[in-house]
mmCIF file of N, CA and C in Angstrom:
data_model
loop_
_atom_site.group_PDB
_atom_site.id
_atom_site.type_symbol
_atom_site.label_atom_id
_atom_site.label_comp_id
_atom_site.label_asym_id
_atom_site.label_seq_id
_atom_site.Cartn_x
_atom_site.Cartn_y
_atom_site.Cartn_z
ATOM 1 N N MET A 1 92.927 55.897 101.103
ATOM 2 C CA MET A 1 91.774 56.207 100.271
ATOM 3 C C MET A 1 92.280 56.499 98.855
ATOM 4 N N PRO A 2 91.714 55.845 97.852
ATOM 5 C CA PRO A 2 92.114 56.117 96.470
ATOM 6 C C PRO A 2 91.840 57.579 96.100
ATOM 7 N N GLN A 3 92.631 58.100 95.173
ATOM 8 C CA GLN A 3 92.524 59.515 94.788
ATOM 9 C C GLN A 3 91.113 59.889 94.328
ATOM 10 N N SER A 4 90.468 59.027 93.537
ATOM 11 C CA SER A 4 89.120 59.347 93.052
ATOM 12 C C SER A 4 88.110 59.385 94.204
ATOM 13 N N ALA A 5 88.276 58.511 95.180
ATOM 14 C CA ALA A 5 87.380 58.509 96.344
ATOM 15 C C ALA A 5 87.602 59.769 97.177
ATOM 16 N N PHE A 6 88.854 60.185 97.292
ATOM 17 C CA PHE A 6 89.163 61.408 98.037
ATOM 18 C C PHE A 6 88.568 62.625 97.325
ATOM 19 N N HIS A 7 88.686 62.656 96.018
ATOM 20 C CA HIS A 7 88.096 63.736 95.224
ATOM 21 C C HIS A 7 86.584 63.795 95.450
ATOM 22 N N ASP A 8 85.929 62.642 95.369
ATOM 23 C CA ASP A 8 84.484 62.580 95.574
ATOM 24 C C ASP A 8 84.102 63.046 96.978
ATOM 25 N N PHE A 9 84.903 62.670 97.965
ATOM 26 C CA PHE A 9 84.668 63.099 99.345
ATOM 27 C C PHE A 9 84.760 64.623 99.454
ATOM 28 N N GLN A 10 85.771 65.204 98.818
ATOM 29 C CA GLN A 10 85.932 66.652 98.863
ATOM 30 C C GLN A 10 84.755 67.362 98.189
ATOM 31 N N VAL A 11 84.281 66.816 97.076
ATOM 32 C CA VAL A 11 83.118 67.397 96.404
ATOM 33 C C VAL A 11 81.900 67.348 97.329
ATOM 34 N N GLU A 12 81.682 66.207 97.963
ATOM 35 C CA GLU A 12 80.559 66.079 98.903
ATOM 36 C C GLU A 12 80.666 67.091 100.037
ATOM 37 N N GLN A 13 81.869 67.258 100.572
ATOM 38 C CA GLN A 13 82.069 68.195 101.674
ATOM 39 C C GLN A 13 81.886 69.637 101.221
ATOM 40 N N ALA A 14 82.358 69.958 100.018
ATOM 41 C CA ALA A 14 82.178 71.310 99.483
ATOM 42 C C ALA A 14 80.691 71.633 99.365
ATOM 43 N N LYS A 15 79.927 70.688 98.839
ATOM 44 C CA LYS A 15 78.479 70.874 98.710
ATOM 45 C C LYS A 15 77.815 70.991 100.081
ATOM 46 N N ALA A 16 78.227 70.128 100.999
ATOM 47 C CA ALA A 16 77.627 70.137 102.339
ATOM 48 C C ALA A 16 77.878 71.467 103.040
ATOM 49 N N CYS A 17 79.095 71.978 102.930
ATOM 50 C CA CYS A 17 79.413 73.269 103.557
ATOM 51 C C CYS A 17 78.627 74.398 102.894
ATOM 52 N N PHE A 18 78.540 74.370 101.569
ATOM 53 C CA PHE A 18 77.782 75.385 100.835
ATOM 54 C C PHE A 18 76.333 75.401 101.307
ATOM 55 N N ASN A 19 75.730 74.223 101.409
ATOM 56 C CA ASN A 19 74.330 74.124 101.847
ATOM 57 C C ASN A 19 74.160 74.509 103.312
ATOM 58 N N LEU A 20 75.148 74.192 104.137
ATOM 59 C CA LEU A 20 75.097 74.577 105.547
ATOM 60 C C LEU A 20 75.066 76.095 105.698
ATOM 61 N N VAL A 21 75.818 76.784 104.860
ATOM 62 C CA VAL A 21 75.805 78.250 104.898
ATOM 63 C C VAL A 21 74.384 78.760 104.675
ATOM 64 N N TRP A 22 73.661 78.162 103.729
ATOM 65 C CA TRP A 22 72.286 78.597 103.469
ATOM 66 C C TRP A 22 71.389 78.342 104.669
ATOM 67 N N GLU A 23 71.637 77.254 105.375
ATOM 68 C CA GLU A 23 70.855 77.004 106.594
ATOM 69 C C GLU A 23 71.093 78.120 107.607
ATOM 70 N N TYR A 24 72.356 78.526 107.757
ATOM 71 C CA TYR A 24 72.658 79.626 108.679
ATOM 72 C C TYR A 24 72.050 80.936 108.192
ATOM 73 N N ILE A 25 72.149 81.209 106.893
ATOM 74 C CA ILE A 25 71.588 82.450 106.352
ATOM 75 C C ILE A 25 70.088 82.519 106.629
ATOM 76 N N ASP A 26 69.402 81.413 106.440
ATOM 77 C CA ASP A 26 67.945 81.381 106.616
ATOM 78 C C ASP A 26 67.493 81.303 108.068
ATOM 79 N N LYS A 27 68.421 81.036 108.964
ATOM 80 C CA LYS A 27 68.073 80.882 110.379
ATOM 81 C C LYS A 27 67.699 82.240 110.969
ATOM 82 N N GLU A 28 66.511 82.319 111.530
ATOM 83 C CA GLU A 28 66.019 83.593 112.047
ATOM 84 C C GLU A 28 66.658 83.996 113.370
ATOM 85 N N ASP A 29 67.000 83.041 114.195
ATOM 86 C CA ASP A 29 67.562 83.347 115.513
ATOM 87 C C ASP A 29 69.044 82.961 115.582
ATOM 88 N N ARG A 30 69.793 83.393 114.562
ATOM 89 C CA ARG A 30 71.209 83.069 114.475
ATOM 90 C C ARG A 30 71.969 83.701 115.644
ATOM 91 N N THR A 31 72.807 82.903 116.276
ATOM 92 C CA THR A 31 73.628 83.372 117.393
ATOM 93 C C THR A 31 74.989 83.821 116.879
ATOM 94 N N GLU A 32 75.781 84.414 117.747
ATOM 95 C CA GLU A 32 77.153 84.793 117.382
ATOM 96 C C GLU A 32 77.954 83.555 116.982
ATOM 97 N N ASP A 33 77.767 82.454 117.708
ATOM 98 C CA ASP A 33 78.444 81.205 117.336
ATOM 99 C C ASP A 33 78.007 80.748 115.955
ATOM 100 N N ASP A 34 76.717 80.883 115.650
ATOM 101 C CA ASP A 34 76.224 80.544 114.318
ATOM 102 C C ASP A 34 76.897 81.413 113.256
ATOM 103 N N ASN A 35 77.040 82.695 113.554
ATOM 104 C CA ASN A 35 77.680 83.604 112.598
ATOM 105 C C ASN A 35 79.119 83.181 112.314
ATOM 106 N N ILE A 36 79.850 82.831 113.361
ATOM 107 C CA ILE A 36 81.237 82.371 113.196
ATOM 108 C C ILE A 36 81.262 81.075 112.385
ATOM 109 N N ASN A 37 80.375 80.156 112.711
ATOM 110 C CA ASN A 37 80.322 78.888 111.976
ATOM 111 C C ASN A 37 79.909 79.106 110.524
ATOM 112 N N MET A 38 79.044 80.077 110.278
ATOM 113 C CA MET A 38 78.630 80.393 108.918
ATOM 114 C C MET A 38 79.834 80.889 108.103
ATOM 115 N N ILE A 39 80.647 81.731 108.707
ATOM 116 C CA ILE A 39 81.862 82.211 108.037
ATOM 117 C C ILE A 39 82.790 81.043 107.732
ATOM 118 N N HIS A 40 83.006 80.195 108.727
ATOM 119 C CA HIS A 40 83.906 79.049 108.521
ATOM 120 C C HIS A 40 83.383 78.111 107.434
ATOM 121 N N ALA A 41 82.084 77.857 107.440
ATOM 122 C CA ALA A 41 81.505 76.952 106.443
ATOM 123 C C ALA A 41 81.636 77.537 105.037
ATOM 124 N N ALA A 42 81.421 78.836 104.896
ATOM 125 C CA ALA A 42 81.546 79.474 103.582
ATOM 126 C C ALA A 42 82.983 79.383 103.073
ATOM 127 N N HIS A 43 83.927 79.654 103.955
ATOM 128 C CA HIS A 43 85.337 79.559 103.549
ATOM 129 C C HIS A 43 85.741 78.115 103.267
ATOM 130 N N ALA A 44 85.237 77.181 104.052
ATOM 131 C CA ALA A 44 85.563 75.766 103.827
ATOM 132 C C ALA A 44 85.042 75.308 102.475
ATOM 133 N N SER A 45 83.821 75.689 102.154
ATOM 134 C CA SER A 45 83.254 75.321 100.864
ATOM 135 C C SER A 45 84.102 75.899 99.734
ATOM 136 N N ARG A 46 84.411 77.178 99.810
ATOM 137 C CA ARG A 46 85.213 77.823 98.759
ATOM 138 C C ARG A 46 86.590 77.176 98.647
ATOM 139 N N PHE A 47 87.208 76.874 99.767
ATOM 140 C CA PHE A 47 88.522 76.230 99.764
ATOM 141 C C PHE A 47 88.456 74.877 99.055
ATOM 142 N N LEU A 48 87.466 74.084 99.408
ATOM 143 C CA LEU A 48 87.336 72.762 98.799
ATOM 144 C C LEU A 48 87.037 72.862 97.301
ATOM 145 N N TRP A 49 86.180 73.803 96.913
ATOM 146 C CA TRP A 49 85.927 73.983 95.485
ATOM 147 C C TRP A 49 87.203 74.395 94.766
ATOM 148 N N GLY A 50 88.075 75.097 95.460
ATOM 149 C CA GLY A 50 89.349 75.467 94.866
ATOM 150 C C GLY A 50 90.225 74.259 94.564
ATOM 151 N N LYS A 51 89.996 73.172 95.258
ATOM 152 C CA LYS A 51 90.743 71.934 95.038
ATOM 153 C C LYS A 51 90.086 71.037 93.991
ATOM 154 N N VAL A 52 88.751 71.011 93.954
ATOM 155 C CA VAL A 52 88.062 70.004 93.138
ATOM 156 C C VAL A 52 87.025 70.577 92.173
ATOM 157 N N GLY A 53 86.855 71.878 92.147
ATOM 158 C CA GLY A 53 85.776 72.451 91.358
ATOM 159 C C GLY A 53 86.210 73.046 90.038
ATOM 160 N N GLU A 54 85.211 73.482 89.315
ATOM 161 C CA GLU A 54 85.376 74.211 88.061
ATOM 162 C C GLU A 54 85.356 75.707 88.378
ATOM 163 N N PRO A 55 85.741 76.552 87.433
ATOM 164 C CA PRO A 55 85.712 77.994 87.702
ATOM 165 C C PRO A 55 84.371 78.505 88.217
ATOM 166 N N VAL A 56 83.258 77.963 87.714
ATOM 167 C CA VAL A 56 81.955 78.421 88.185
ATOM 168 C C VAL A 56 81.761 78.114 89.671
ATOM 169 N N ASN A 57 82.327 77.005 90.149
ATOM 170 C CA ASN A 57 82.242 76.691 91.579
ATOM 171 C C ASN A 57 83.047 77.689 92.401
ATOM 172 N N LEU A 58 84.200 78.090 91.875
ATOM 173 C CA LEU A 58 85.042 79.071 92.574
ATOM 174 C C LEU A 58 84.320 80.407 92.662
ATOM 175 N N GLU A 59 83.744 80.803 91.527
ATOM 176 C CA GLU A 59 83.029 82.080 91.468
ATOM 177 C C GLU A 59 81.852 82.086 92.426
ATOM 178 N N ARG A 60 81.082 81.009 92.433
ATOM 179 C CA ARG A 60 79.922 80.941 93.323
ATOM 180 C C ARG A 60 80.354 80.857 94.783
ATOM 181 N N GLY A 61 81.472 80.227 95.028
ATOM 182 C CA GLY A 61 82.007 80.180 96.387
ATOM 183 C C GLY A 61 82.396 81.559 96.875
ATOM 184 N N GLU A 62 83.088 82.322 96.025
ATOM 185 C CA GLU A 62 83.455 83.696 96.397
ATOM 186 C C GLU A 62 82.206 84.538 96.614
ATOM 187 N N TRP A 63 81.197 84.325 95.748
ATOM 188 C CA TRP A 63 79.946 85.057 95.912
ATOM 189 C C TRP A 63 79.334 84.760 97.280
ATOM 190 N N GLN A 64 79.308 83.463 97.659
ATOM 191 C CA GLN A 64 78.681 83.105 98.924
ATOM 192 C C GLN A 64 79.445 83.675 100.111
ATOM 193 N N VAL A 65 80.765 83.646 100.057
ATOM 194 C CA VAL A 65 81.559 84.233 101.141
ATOM 195 C C VAL A 65 81.251 85.722 101.244
ATOM 196 N N SER A 66 81.179 86.395 100.105
ATOM 197 C CA SER A 66 80.838 87.814 100.108
ATOM 198 C C SER A 66 79.463 88.053 100.718
ATOM 199 N N LYS A 67 78.508 87.219 100.354
ATOM 200 C CA LYS A 67 77.138 87.344 100.874
ATOM 201 C C LYS A 67 77.121 87.224 102.397
ATOM 202 N N VAL A 68 77.860 86.258 102.907
ATOM 203 C CA VAL A 68 77.928 86.060 104.358
ATOM 204 C C VAL A 68 78.469 87.314 105.045
ATOM 205 N N TYR A 69 79.559 87.845 104.530
ATOM 206 C CA TYR A 69 80.136 89.041 105.144
ATOM 207 C C TYR A 69 79.208 90.240 105.026
ATOM 208 N N ALA A 70 78.496 90.364 103.915
ATOM 209 C CA ALA A 70 77.548 91.469 103.775
ATOM 210 C C ALA A 70 76.427 91.352 104.804
ATOM 211 N N ILE A 71 75.905 90.150 104.963
ATOM 212 C CA ILE A 71 74.846 89.917 105.944
ATOM 213 C C ILE A 71 75.310 90.314 107.345
ATOM 214 N N LEU A 72 76.565 90.053 107.628
ATOM 215 C CA LEU A 72 77.118 90.340 108.953
ATOM 216 C C LEU A 72 77.622 91.777 109.087
ATOM 217 N N GLY A 73 77.445 92.586 108.031
ATOM 218 C CA GLY A 73 77.845 93.987 108.091
ATOM 219 C C GLY A 73 79.340 94.213 107.978
ATOM 220 N N MET A 74 80.045 93.273 107.404
ATOM 221 C CA MET A 74 81.501 93.353 107.269
ATOM 222 C C MET A 74 81.837 93.701 105.816
ATOM 223 N N GLY A 75 81.667 94.972 105.490
ATOM 224 C CA GLY A 75 81.738 95.437 104.112
ATOM 225 C C GLY A 75 83.065 95.225 103.409
ATOM 226 N N GLU A 76 84.172 95.460 104.111
ATOM 227 C CA GLU A 76 85.481 95.309 103.459
ATOM 228 C C GLU A 76 85.716 93.861 103.033
ATOM 229 N N GLN A 77 85.380 92.927 103.913
ATOM 230 C CA GLN A 77 85.530 91.514 103.570
ATOM 231 C C GLN A 77 84.572 91.136 102.442
ATOM 232 N N ALA A 78 83.345 91.656 102.512
ATOM 233 C CA ALA A 78 82.365 91.378 101.455
ATOM 234 C C ALA A 78 82.875 91.876 100.109
ATOM 235 N N LEU A 79 83.439 93.064 100.089
ATOM 236 C CA LEU A 79 83.946 93.629 98.844
ATOM 237 C C LEU A 79 85.138 92.836 98.307
ATOM 238 N N LEU A 80 86.004 92.391 99.190
ATOM 239 C CA LEU A 80 87.153 91.583 98.779
ATOM 240 C C LEU A 80 86.695 90.337 98.022
ATOM 241 N N HIS A 81 85.737 89.627 98.588
ATOM 242 C CA HIS A 81 85.279 88.377 97.976
ATOM 243 C C HIS A 81 84.362 88.625 96.777
ATOM 244 N N ALA A 82 83.581 89.688 96.807
ATOM 245 C CA ALA A 82 82.752 90.034 95.646
ATOM 246 C C ALA A 82 83.642 90.391 94.455
ATOM 247 N N SER A 83 84.717 91.108 94.721
ATOM 248 C CA SER A 83 85.659 91.465 93.653
ATOM 249 C C SER A 83 86.334 90.216 93.088
ATOM 250 N N ALA A 84 86.666 89.263 93.958
ATOM 251 C CA ALA A 84 87.242 87.995 93.495
ATOM 252 C C ALA A 84 86.233 87.237 92.643
ATOM 253 N N CYS A 85 84.979 87.275 93.027
ATOM 254 C CA CYS A 85 83.904 86.637 92.265
ATOM 255 C C CYS A 85 83.835 87.218 90.853
ATOM 256 N N LEU A 86 83.824 88.538 90.754
ATOM 257 C CA LEU A 86 83.754 89.187 89.452
ATOM 258 C C LEU A 86 84.998 88.883 88.616
ATOM 259 N N LYS A 87 86.146 88.884 89.258
ATOM 260 C CA LYS A 87 87.394 88.601 88.538
ATOM 261 C C LYS A 87 87.361 87.200 87.923
ATOM 262 N N ILE A 88 86.843 86.230 88.657
ATOM 263 C CA ILE A 88 86.737 84.865 88.133
ATOM 264 C C ILE A 88 85.765 84.826 86.958
ATOM 265 N N CYS A 89 84.636 85.530 87.088
ATOM 266 C CA CYS A 89 83.676 85.594 85.978
ATOM 267 C C CYS A 89 84.338 86.158 84.725
ATOM 268 N N GLU A 90 85.093 87.215 84.893
ATOM 269 C CA GLU A 90 85.742 87.847 83.746
ATOM 270 C C GLU A 90 86.847 86.959 83.172
ATOM 271 N N LEU A 91 87.636 86.359 84.028
ATOM 272 C CA LEU A 91 88.750 85.523 83.589
ATOM 273 C C LEU A 91 88.278 84.311 82.790
ATOM 274 N N TYR A 92 87.179 83.704 83.237
ATOM 275 C CA TYR A 92 86.682 82.486 82.607
ATOM 276 C C TYR A 92 85.438 82.721 81.739
ATOM 277 N N THR A 93 85.130 83.987 81.477
ATOM 278 C CA THR A 93 83.988 84.367 80.650
ATOM 279 C C THR A 93 82.699 83.693 81.134
ATOM 280 N N ILE A 94 82.463 83.789 82.426
ATOM 281 C CA ILE A 94 81.247 83.245 83.025
ATOM 282 C C ILE A 94 80.173 84.321 82.916
ATOM 283 N N LYS A 95 79.085 83.979 82.296
ATOM 284 C CA LYS A 95 78.018 84.950 82.011
ATOM 285 C C LYS A 95 76.724 84.554 82.712
ATOM 286 N N ASP A 96 75.626 84.872 82.052
ATOM 287 C CA ASP A 96 74.282 84.553 82.497
ATOM 288 C C ASP A 96 74.047 85.148 83.879
ATOM 289 N N TRP A 97 73.350 84.435 84.745
ATOM 290 C CA TRP A 97 73.011 85.005 86.052
ATOM 291 C C TRP A 97 74.219 85.114 86.969
ATOM 292 N N ASP A 98 75.252 84.320 86.737
ATOM 293 C CA ASP A 98 76.442 84.395 87.594
ATOM 294 C C ASP A 98 77.099 85.768 87.544
ATOM 295 N N ILE A 99 77.236 86.334 86.349
ATOM 296 C CA ILE A 99 77.863 87.657 86.233
ATOM 297 C C ILE A 99 76.973 88.724 86.872
ATOM 298 N N VAL A 100 75.672 88.568 86.751
ATOM 299 C CA VAL A 100 74.749 89.518 87.384
ATOM 300 C C VAL A 100 74.932 89.480 88.897
ATOM 301 N N PHE A 101 74.999 88.278 89.456
ATOM 302 C CA PHE A 101 75.167 88.154 90.903
ATOM 303 C C PHE A 101 76.530 88.657 91.366
ATOM 304 N N ALA A 102 77.527 88.568 90.512
ATOM 305 C CA ALA A 102 78.842 89.122 90.867
ATOM 306 C C ALA A 102 78.738 90.637 91.039
ATOM 307 N N TYR A 103 78.082 91.292 90.089
ATOM 308 C CA TYR A 103 77.896 92.743 90.207
ATOM 309 C C TYR A 103 76.990 93.094 91.384
ATOM 310 N N MET A 104 75.989 92.274 91.626
ATOM 311 C CA MET A 104 75.113 92.508 92.780
ATOM 312 C C MET A 104 75.893 92.395 94.087
ATOM 313 N N ALA A 105 76.814 91.440 94.146
ATOM 314 C CA ALA A 105 77.614 91.265 95.361
ATOM 315 C C ALA A 105 78.483 92.492 95.622
ATOM 316 N N ILE A 106 79.069 93.031 94.569
ATOM 317 C CA ILE A 106 79.877 94.242 94.741
ATOM 318 C C ILE A 106 78.989 95.404 95.175
ATOM 319 N N ALA A 107 77.813 95.504 94.551
ATOM 320 C CA ALA A 107 76.874 96.563 94.949
ATOM 321 C C ALA A 107 76.506 96.427 96.420
ATOM 322 N N GLU A 108 76.198 95.203 96.829
ATOM 323 C CA GLU A 108 75.799 94.978 98.227
ATOM 324 C C GLU A 108 76.932 95.323 99.189
ATOM 325 N N ALA A 109 78.148 94.979 98.824
ATOM 326 C CA ALA A 109 79.296 95.313 99.684
ATOM 327 C C ALA A 109 79.431 96.827 99.817
ATOM 328 N N HIS A 110 79.271 97.537 98.708
ATOM 329 C CA HIS A 110 79.345 99.005 98.764
ATOM 330 C C HIS A 110 78.199 99.584 99.595
ATOM 331 N N LYS A 111 77.046 98.949 99.525
ATOM 332 C CA LYS A 111 75.915 99.402 100.346
ATOM 333 C C LYS A 111 76.256 99.263 101.825
ATOM 334 N N VAL A 112 76.839 98.131 102.203
ATOM 335 C CA VAL A 112 77.239 97.903 103.595
ATOM 336 C C VAL A 112 78.269 98.943 104.025
ATOM 337 N N LEU A 113 79.171 99.289 103.108
ATOM 338 C CA LEU A 113 80.216 100.270 103.406
ATOM 339 C C LEU A 113 79.711 101.712 103.379
ATOM 340 N N GLY A 114 78.484 101.910 102.911
ATOM 341 C CA GLY A 114 77.925 103.258 102.838
ATOM 342 C C GLY A 114 78.371 104.031 101.617
ATOM 343 N N ASN A 115 78.879 103.343 100.609
ATOM 344 C CA ASN A 115 79.325 103.978 99.370
ATOM 345 C C ASN A 115 78.159 104.026 98.383
ATOM 346 N N THR A 116 77.287 105.001 98.553
ATOM 347 C CA THR A 116 76.046 105.071 97.793
ATOM 348 C C THR A 116 76.274 105.131 96.298
ATOM 349 N N SER A 117 77.202 105.942 95.850
ATOM 350 C CA SER A 117 77.454 106.093 94.419
ATOM 351 C C SER A 117 77.928 104.780 93.798
ATOM 352 N N ASP A 118 78.863 104.093 94.452
ATOM 353 C CA ASP A 118 79.357 102.808 93.947
ATOM 354 C C ASP A 118 78.250 101.753 94.002
ATOM 355 N N TYR A 119 77.468 101.769 95.068
ATOM 356 C CA TYR A 119 76.331 100.841 95.168
ATOM 357 C C TYR A 119 75.415 101.004 93.961
ATOM 358 N N GLU A 120 75.028 102.239 93.680
ATOM 359 C CA GLU A 120 74.107 102.495 92.573
ATOM 360 C C GLU A 120 74.727 102.121 91.229
ATOM 361 N N SER A 121 75.995 102.390 91.056
ATOM 362 C CA SER A 121 76.681 102.080 89.802
ATOM 363 C C SER A 121 76.735 100.576 89.538
ATOM 364 N N PHE A 122 77.107 99.809 90.550
ATOM 365 C CA PHE A 122 77.199 98.358 90.369
ATOM 366 C C PHE A 122 75.817 97.712 90.269
ATOM 367 N N LYS A 123 74.847 98.241 90.980
ATOM 368 C CA LYS A 123 73.486 97.716 90.853
ATOM 369 C C LYS A 123 72.951 97.992 89.447
ATOM 370 N N LYS A 124 73.241 99.171 88.921
ATOM 371 C CA LYS A 124 72.813 99.509 87.566
ATOM 372 C C LYS A 124 73.443 98.545 86.562
ATOM 373 N N ARG A 125 74.727 98.254 86.716
ATOM 374 C CA ARG A 125 75.398 97.325 85.796
ATOM 375 C C ARG A 125 74.777 95.936 85.900
ATOM 376 N N ALA A 126 74.474 95.500 87.110
ATOM 377 C CA ALA A 126 73.827 94.200 87.299
ATOM 378 C C ALA A 126 72.481 94.176 86.577
ATOM 379 N N THR A 127 71.733 95.244 86.719
ATOM 380 C CA THR A 127 70.414 95.341 86.083
ATOM 381 C C THR A 127 70.536 95.261 84.562
ATOM 382 N N GLU A 128 71.535 95.928 84.008
ATOM 383 C CA GLU A 128 71.758 95.891 82.564
ATOM 384 C C GLU A 128 72.062 94.478 82.069
ATOM 385 N N LEU A 129 72.782 93.718 82.865
ATOM 386 C CA LEU A 129 73.210 92.384 82.457
ATOM 387 C C LEU A 129 72.116 91.325 82.575
ATOM 388 N N VAL A 130 71.015 91.651 83.229
ATOM 389 C CA VAL A 130 69.902 90.707 83.362
ATOM 390 C C VAL A 130 69.406 90.265 81.986
ATOM 391 N N ALA A 131 69.500 91.137 81.010
ATOM 392 C CA ALA A 131 69.050 90.804 79.647
ATOM 393 C C ALA A 131 69.782 89.582 79.090
ATOM 394 N N GLY A 132 70.977 89.292 79.582
ATOM 395 C CA GLY A 132 71.756 88.156 79.106
ATOM 396 C C GLY A 132 71.403 86.824 79.749
ATOM 397 N N ILE A 133 70.445 86.817 80.658
ATOM 398 C CA ILE A 133 70.037 85.570 81.317
ATOM 399 C C ILE A 133 69.060 84.839 80.408
ATOM 400 N N LYS A 134 69.415 83.615 80.063
ATOM 401 C CA LYS A 134 68.632 82.854 79.074
ATOM 402 C C LYS A 134 67.351 82.256 79.648
ATOM 403 N N ASP A 135 67.455 81.596 80.785
ATOM 404 C CA ASP A 135 66.304 80.890 81.359
ATOM 405 C C ASP A 135 65.344 81.890 82.001
ATOM 406 N N PRO A 136 64.072 81.887 81.595
ATOM 407 C CA PRO A 136 63.107 82.836 82.163
ATOM 408 C C PRO A 136 62.955 82.721 83.685
ATOM 409 N N LYS A 137 63.035 81.514 84.213
ATOM 410 C CA LYS A 137 62.924 81.352 85.672
ATOM 411 C C LYS A 137 64.133 81.962 86.383
ATOM 412 N N ASP A 138 65.312 81.763 85.817
ATOM 413 C CA ASP A 138 66.517 82.378 86.386
ATOM 414 C C ASP A 138 66.430 83.896 86.313
ATOM 415 N N LYS A 139 65.906 84.393 85.198
ATOM 416 C CA LYS A 139 65.768 85.842 85.024
ATOM 417 C C LYS A 139 64.798 86.406 86.061
ATOM 418 N N GLU A 140 63.689 85.729 86.252
ATOM 419 C CA GLU A 140 62.686 86.180 87.229
ATOM 420 C C GLU A 140 63.271 86.170 88.647
ATOM 421 N N TYR A 141 63.964 85.087 88.986
ATOM 422 C CA TYR A 141 64.594 84.986 90.306
ATOM 423 C C TYR A 141 65.615 86.113 90.510
ATOM 424 N N THR A 142 66.428 86.350 89.501
ATOM 425 C CA THR A 142 67.461 87.377 89.590
ATOM 426 C C THR A 142 66.844 88.764 89.746
ATOM 427 N N LEU A 143 65.804 89.036 88.992
ATOM 428 C CA LEU A 143 65.128 90.332 89.124
ATOM 429 C C LEU A 143 64.545 90.512 90.523
ATOM 430 N N ASN A 144 64.009 89.451 91.089
ATOM 431 C CA ASN A 144 63.489 89.497 92.459
ATOM 432 C C ASN A 144 64.616 89.818 93.445
ATOM 433 N N GLU A 145 65.759 89.167 93.258
ATOM 434 C CA GLU A 145 66.901 89.430 94.140
ATOM 435 C C GLU A 145 67.410 90.867 93.985
ATOM 436 N N LEU A 146 67.405 91.370 92.767
ATOM 437 C CA LEU A 146 67.803 92.758 92.536
ATOM 438 C C LEU A 146 66.860 93.721 93.251
ATOM 439 N N ASP A 147 65.563 93.414 93.213
ATOM 440 C CA ASP A 147 64.590 94.258 93.906
ATOM 441 C C ASP A 147 64.831 94.288 95.415
ATOM 442 N N GLN A 148 65.313 93.187 95.958
ATOM 443 C CA GLN A 148 65.570 93.109 97.400
ATOM 444 C C GLN A 148 66.898 93.732 97.804
ATOM 445 N N LEU A 149 67.743 93.985 96.822
ATOM 446 C CA LEU A 149 69.054 94.575 97.107
ATOM 447 C C LEU A 149 68.877 96.002 97.553
#
C-alpha cells in the first residue's frame, strides 16, 4: 500500500473509532463488553491521531478518552487524560471551545474522584473561558454542556 493510501486509511480508522465511541456513549443499555470496547475504541482513535493528526486531533482524542473514563467512574484515568488534553491545548495554543472542554474534562475527573474543591475550581475556569468562544452556536453548546457537568 502506498504511503499516502496508508495515511488516508489511518485517518479513516481514527475517525471511525472516534465515532464508534460516541455510539457507545449514547447507548442506553451498554454492557460490560460495550464498556471495554468503548475504552479500546477511544484509545485506538487517539493512537491513530497521534500518527496522522494535527495537535487539535490529539487534544480531542485525549478529551474523549478522559470522557469515557469519567463516564465509567474511573477518575484517576479520566484525570490523566484530561490533564494531557489541557497540556496539548497549552503547548499548541489551542483556544476557543477546545480549551473550555479541556478544563471541563479536568473538572469532571475531579468530580468522579470526589474532589469537590478542584471540581469547582476547574469548572469555574472553564466557565470564564467561554467568553473566548467565537461561534455563537459553539458557545451555546458549550454552555449547555457546562450546565450538565
